Amino acid sequence: AQSVTQPDIHITVSEGASLELRCNYSYGATPYLFWYVQSPGQGLQLLLKYFSGDTLVQGIKGFEAEFKRSQSSFNLRKPSVHWSDAAEYFCAVIKAAGNKLTFGGGTRVLVKP
Amino acid sequence: DAGVTQSPTHLIKTRGQQVTLRCSPKSGHDTVSWYQQALGQGPQFIFQYYEEEERQRGNFPDRFSGHQFPNYSSELNVNALLLGDSALYLCASTPGSGASSYNEQFFGPGTRLTVL
């Protein structure tokens, strides 16, 4: 069965500092990988996705993620965090067919002024 | 263009009752998926509807059922509510069948269900 692990439940970062959120997946075949963000009272918004090709993926809001097959990881990064980036972030995977998302437990990001 | 809408926003029920949640997909989308997000956890897939039929189902009991209407809107029904059913219920829509290829899922704001 496929699974997604986000090891960090909470991360606190200062505004302007860099941010990296970890994601590890367990899946036999090549997965489709996603990062979503959820702000309070909001639905999930897609930040970026990886299907194939270049392993460094650029997303919205200045985020990027790198797929590392050897480490079964898909970590999310942002060079300089803004206060508006405070939210919960979810990594998710999907089979090649089926369109059923499997989410990690999420990482809550707090931004200090 | 309206995105995915869900109603109601909040709902309070007691154990044993039944509840119906509603979802209107984004314009042009014909596939609707439902997810349950318990407090402090990631969303879990409940089921997906396309062409008015349930196409995929997650690991949820038969108390959870759904329906899709000809206009692609969808309902999630939960019978015999348990305390553990308290969660945020998210609806997501995509264009085209989800069975053969991936299309981005657009999520609604969710319905917060509290079971007392």
Short mmCIF file of C-alpha atoms in Angstrom, two decimals:
data_model
loop_
_atom_site.label_atom_id
_atom_site.label_comp_id
_atom_site.label_asym_id
_atom_site.label_seq_id
_atom_site.Cartn_x
_atom_site.Cartn_y
_atom_site.Cartn_z
CA ALA A 1 0.00 0.00 0.00
CA GLN A 2 1.20 3.46 -0.75
CA SER A 3 1.86 5.82 2.12
CA VAL A 4 3.19 9.30 2.67
CA THR A 5 5.18 10.46 5.69
CA GLN A 6 5.78 14.02 6.74
CA PRO A 7 8.20 13.72 9.67
CA ASP A 8 7.77 17.26 10.97
CA ILE A 9 4.42 18.07 12.57
CA HIS A 10 5.30 21.69 13.31
CA ILE A 11 7.99 24.00 11.96
CA THR A 12 8.62 27.56 13.14
CA VAL A 13 10.61 29.82 10.87
CA SER A 14 11.49 33.52 10.94
CA GLU A 15 10.16 35.74 8.22
CA GLY A 16 12.76 36.02 5.47
CA ALA A 17 14.44 32.75 6.39
CA SER A 18 14.45 29.68 4.18
CA LEU A 19 12.00 26.82 4.63
CA GLU A 20 12.25 23.12 3.84
CA LEU A 21 9.45 20.65 4.45
CA ARG A 22 10.18 16.95 4.25
CA CYS A 23 8.11 14.29 2.53
CA ASN A 24 8.84 10.59 2.12
CA TYR A 25 6.66 8.17 0.20
CA SER A 26 6.38 4.44 0.04
CA TYR A 27 5.17 3.23 -3.30
CA GLY A 28 6.34 0.50 -5.66
CA ALA A 29 5.95 2.28 -8.98
CA THR A 30 6.71 5.81 -10.12
CA PRO A 31 4.28 7.99 -8.23
CA TYR A 32 2.69 11.26 -9.07
CA LEU A 33 3.69 13.65 -6.28
CA PHE A 34 2.02 16.81 -5.04
CA TRP A 35 2.29 19.53 -2.45
CA TYR A 36 -0.86 21.29 -1.24
CA VAL A 37 -1.29 24.20 1.16
CA GLN A 38 -4.27 24.71 3.46
CA SER A 39 -4.87 28.04 5.16
CA PRO A 40 -7.42 28.33 7.99
CA GLY A 41 -10.95 28.20 6.63
CA GLN A 42 -9.69 27.47 3.15
CA GLY A 43 -9.68 24.42 0.98
CA LEU A 44 -6.53 22.81 -0.30
CA GLN A 45 -4.57 24.67 -2.94
CA LEU A 46 -2.10 22.93 -5.22
CA LEU A 47 1.41 24.37 -4.95
CA LEU A 48 3.17 22.08 -7.41
CA LYS A 49 3.25 18.60 -8.84
CA TYR A 50 5.75 16.11 -10.24
CA PHE A 51 4.89 13.53 -12.85
CA SER A 52 8.16 12.91 -14.69
CA GLY A 53 11.12 14.69 -16.23
CA ASP A 54 13.11 17.38 -14.47
CA THR A 55 13.33 16.41 -10.82
CA LEU A 56 13.32 20.06 -9.65
CA VAL A 57 9.79 21.40 -9.93
CA GLN A 58 8.76 25.03 -9.67
CA GLY A 59 5.40 25.94 -8.20
CA ILE A 60 3.31 28.91 -7.24
CA LYS A 61 4.11 31.43 -4.49
CA GLY A 62 7.86 30.93 -4.93
CA PHE A 63 7.89 27.28 -3.84
CA GLU A 64 9.93 24.51 -5.41
CA ALA A 65 10.34 20.80 -4.72
CA GLU A 66 12.92 18.20 -5.61
CA PHE A 67 12.13 14.57 -6.38
CA LYS A 68 14.83 12.13 -5.25
CA ARG A 69 14.01 8.59 -6.27
CA SER A 70 16.95 7.09 -4.36
CA GLN A 71 15.64 8.60 -1.13
CA SER A 72 11.92 8.26 -1.92
CA SER A 73 11.61 11.92 -1.04
CA PHE A 74 9.88 15.00 -2.43
CA ASN A 75 10.91 17.89 -0.20
CA LEU A 76 9.37 21.34 -0.53
CA ARG A 77 11.50 24.47 -0.28
CA LYS A 78 11.16 28.23 -0.29
CA PRO A 79 14.20 30.53 -0.14
CA SER A 80 12.57 33.37 1.79
CA VAL A 81 9.40 32.91 3.81
CA HIS A 82 6.68 35.57 4.07
CA TRP A 83 4.23 35.89 6.96
CA SER A 84 1.46 34.82 4.59
CA ASP A 85 3.12 31.42 4.19
CA ALA A 86 1.92 30.41 7.66
CA ALA A 87 -0.39 27.48 6.92
CA GLU A 88 -0.54 23.70 6.87
CA TYR A 89 1.26 21.90 4.08
CA PHE A 90 0.40 18.46 2.78
CA CYS A 91 2.39 16.14 0.60
CA ALA A 92 0.34 13.69 -1.45
CA VAL A 93 0.81 10.88 -3.95
CA ILE A 94 -1.37 9.31 -6.59
CA LYS A 95 -1.22 6.15 -8.64
CA ALA A 96 -0.54 6.39 -12.35
CA ALA A 97 -4.25 5.80 -12.87
CA GLY A 98 -7.10 6.32 -10.47
CA ASN A 99 -6.86 9.93 -9.40
CA LYS A 100 -7.11 9.01 -5.71
CA LEU A 101 -4.89 11.21 -3.58
CA THR A 102 -3.13 9.76 -0.53
CA PHE A 103 -2.03 12.50 1.83
CA GLY A 104 0.62 12.74 4.51
CA GLY A 105 -0.26 13.95 7.97
CA GLY A 106 0.74 17.52 7.23
CA THR A 107 3.26 20.03 8.55
CA ARG A 108 2.06 23.20 10.24
CA VAL A 109 4.30 26.17 9.50
CA LEU A 110 4.43 29.12 11.89
CA VAL A 111 6.19 32.30 10.76
CA LYS A 112 7.81 34.54 13.37
CA PRO A 113 8.10 38.26 12.62
CA ASP B 1 -16.02 31.48 -12.58
CA ALA B 2 -17.05 30.01 -9.25
CA GLY B 3 -14.78 27.37 -7.82
CA VAL B 4 -15.92 24.31 -5.92
CA THR B 5 -18.65 25.19 -3.45
CA GLN B 6 -19.86 23.17 -0.48
CA SER B 7 -22.81 23.48 1.86
CA PRO B 8 -23.38 23.85 4.67
CA THR B 9 -20.24 25.41 6.09
CA HIS B 10 -20.77 24.00 9.56
CA LEU B 11 -23.09 21.34 10.93
CA ILE B 12 -23.75 19.92 14.38
CA LYS B 13 -25.44 16.54 14.76
CA THR B 14 -25.91 14.00 17.53
CA ARG B 15 -24.87 10.36 17.53
CA GLY B 16 -27.12 8.09 15.51
CA GLN B 17 -28.42 10.85 13.27
CA GLN B 18 -27.98 11.06 9.52
CA VAL B 19 -26.36 13.92 7.59
CA THR B 20 -26.19 15.06 3.96
CA LEU B 21 -23.42 17.28 2.67
CA ARG B 22 -23.52 18.94 -0.73
CA CYS B 23 -20.94 19.88 -3.33
CA SER B 24 -21.09 21.82 -6.57
CA PRO B 25 -18.06 21.24 -8.78
CA LYS B 26 -16.11 23.83 -10.66
CA SER B 27 -17.65 24.77 -14.00
CA GLY B 28 -16.74 22.23 -16.66
CA HIS B 29 -15.76 19.53 -14.16
CA ASP B 30 -17.65 16.24 -14.18
CA THR B 31 -15.78 14.16 -11.60
CA VAL B 32 -16.26 14.68 -7.87
CA SER B 33 -14.24 13.16 -5.04
CA TRP B 34 -14.92 13.34 -1.31
CA TYR B 35 -12.32 13.36 1.45
CA GLN B 36 -12.55 13.25 5.25
CA GLN B 37 -10.05 15.31 7.22
CA ALA B 38 -10.00 14.60 10.95
CA LEU B 39 -8.50 17.23 13.21
CA GLY B 40 -4.72 17.28 12.95
CA GLN B 41 -4.60 14.76 10.12
CA GLY B 42 -4.33 14.73 6.37
CA PRO B 43 -7.41 14.20 4.21
CA GLN B 44 -8.51 10.60 3.54
CA PHE B 45 -10.22 9.57 0.33
CA ILE B 46 -13.82 8.45 0.76
CA PHE B 47 -15.05 7.91 -2.81
CA GLN B 48 -15.23 9.37 -6.29
CA TYR B 49 -18.19 9.88 -8.62
CA TYR B 50 -18.20 10.12 -12.39
CA GLU B 51 -21.16 9.78 -14.75
CA GLU B 52 -23.43 9.44 -11.70
CA GLU B 53 -21.68 6.28 -10.54
CA GLU B 54 -19.26 5.54 -7.73
CA ARG B 55 -15.96 4.76 -9.50
CA GLN B 56 -13.56 4.34 -6.61
CA ARG B 57 -13.93 3.93 -2.87
CA GLY B 58 -11.57 4.30 0.04
CA ASN B 59 -11.59 2.36 3.28
CA PHE B 60 -14.86 3.70 4.66
CA PRO B 61 -17.88 1.73 5.90
CA ASP B 62 -21.17 1.49 4.06
CA ARG B 63 -22.60 4.16 6.37
CA PHE B 64 -20.90 6.55 3.97
CA SER B 65 -22.75 6.80 0.68
CA GLY B 66 -23.00 9.31 -2.09
CA HIS B 67 -24.78 10.43 -5.14
CA GLN B 68 -24.00 12.44 -8.24
CA PHE B 69 -26.66 14.32 -10.15
CA PRO B 70 -26.91 14.95 -13.90
CA ASN B 71 -25.54 18.48 -13.38
CA TYR B 72 -22.43 16.86 -11.78
CA SER B 73 -23.17 18.14 -8.28
CA SER B 74 -22.80 15.56 -5.55
CA GLU B 75 -24.01 14.62 -2.10
CA LEU B 76 -22.28 12.75 0.69
CA ASN B 77 -24.55 10.95 3.12
CA VAL B 78 -23.49 9.53 6.44
CA ASN B 79 -25.88 7.35 8.44
CA ALA B 80 -25.81 6.37 12.10
CA LEU B 81 -23.31 9.07 12.98
CA LEU B 82 -20.51 8.27 15.40
CA LEU B 83 -18.42 10.67 17.45
CA GLY B 84 -15.48 9.68 15.25
CA ASP B 85 -17.22 11.05 12.18
CA SER B 86 -16.50 14.57 13.41
CA ALA B 87 -14.23 16.04 10.75
CA LEU B 88 -13.86 18.48 7.89
CA TYR B 89 -15.36 16.98 4.76
CA LEU B 90 -13.75 18.16 1.56
CA CYS B 91 -15.07 17.91 -1.94
CA ALA B 92 -12.78 18.05 -4.96
CA SER B 93 -13.64 18.25 -8.64
CA THR B 94 -11.70 17.44 -11.79
CA PRO B 95 -12.45 17.56 -15.49
CA GLY B 96 -12.77 14.20 -17.18
CA SER B 97 -12.80 10.71 -15.79
CA GLY B 98 -10.37 10.11 -12.99
CA ALA B 99 -9.96 6.49 -13.88
CA SER B 100 -7.67 6.81 -16.84
CA SER B 101 -5.52 9.85 -16.32
CA TYR B 102 -4.68 12.42 -13.77
CA ASN B 103 -6.20 15.87 -13.81
CA GLU B 104 -5.68 18.45 -11.08
CA GLN B 105 -8.24 18.27 -8.31
CA PHE B 106 -9.73 21.56 -7.16
CA PHE B 107 -10.90 21.54 -3.55
CA GLY B 108 -13.79 23.31 -1.92
CA PRO B 109 -13.55 24.97 1.52
CA GLY B 110 -15.14 21.99 3.23
CA THR B 111 -18.00 21.31 5.62
CA ARG B 112 -17.12 21.09 9.29
CA LEU B 113 -19.22 18.33 10.88
CA THR B 114 -19.39 18.02 14.65
CA VAL B 115 -21.04 14.96 16.16
CA LEU B 116 -22.07 15.28 19.82
#
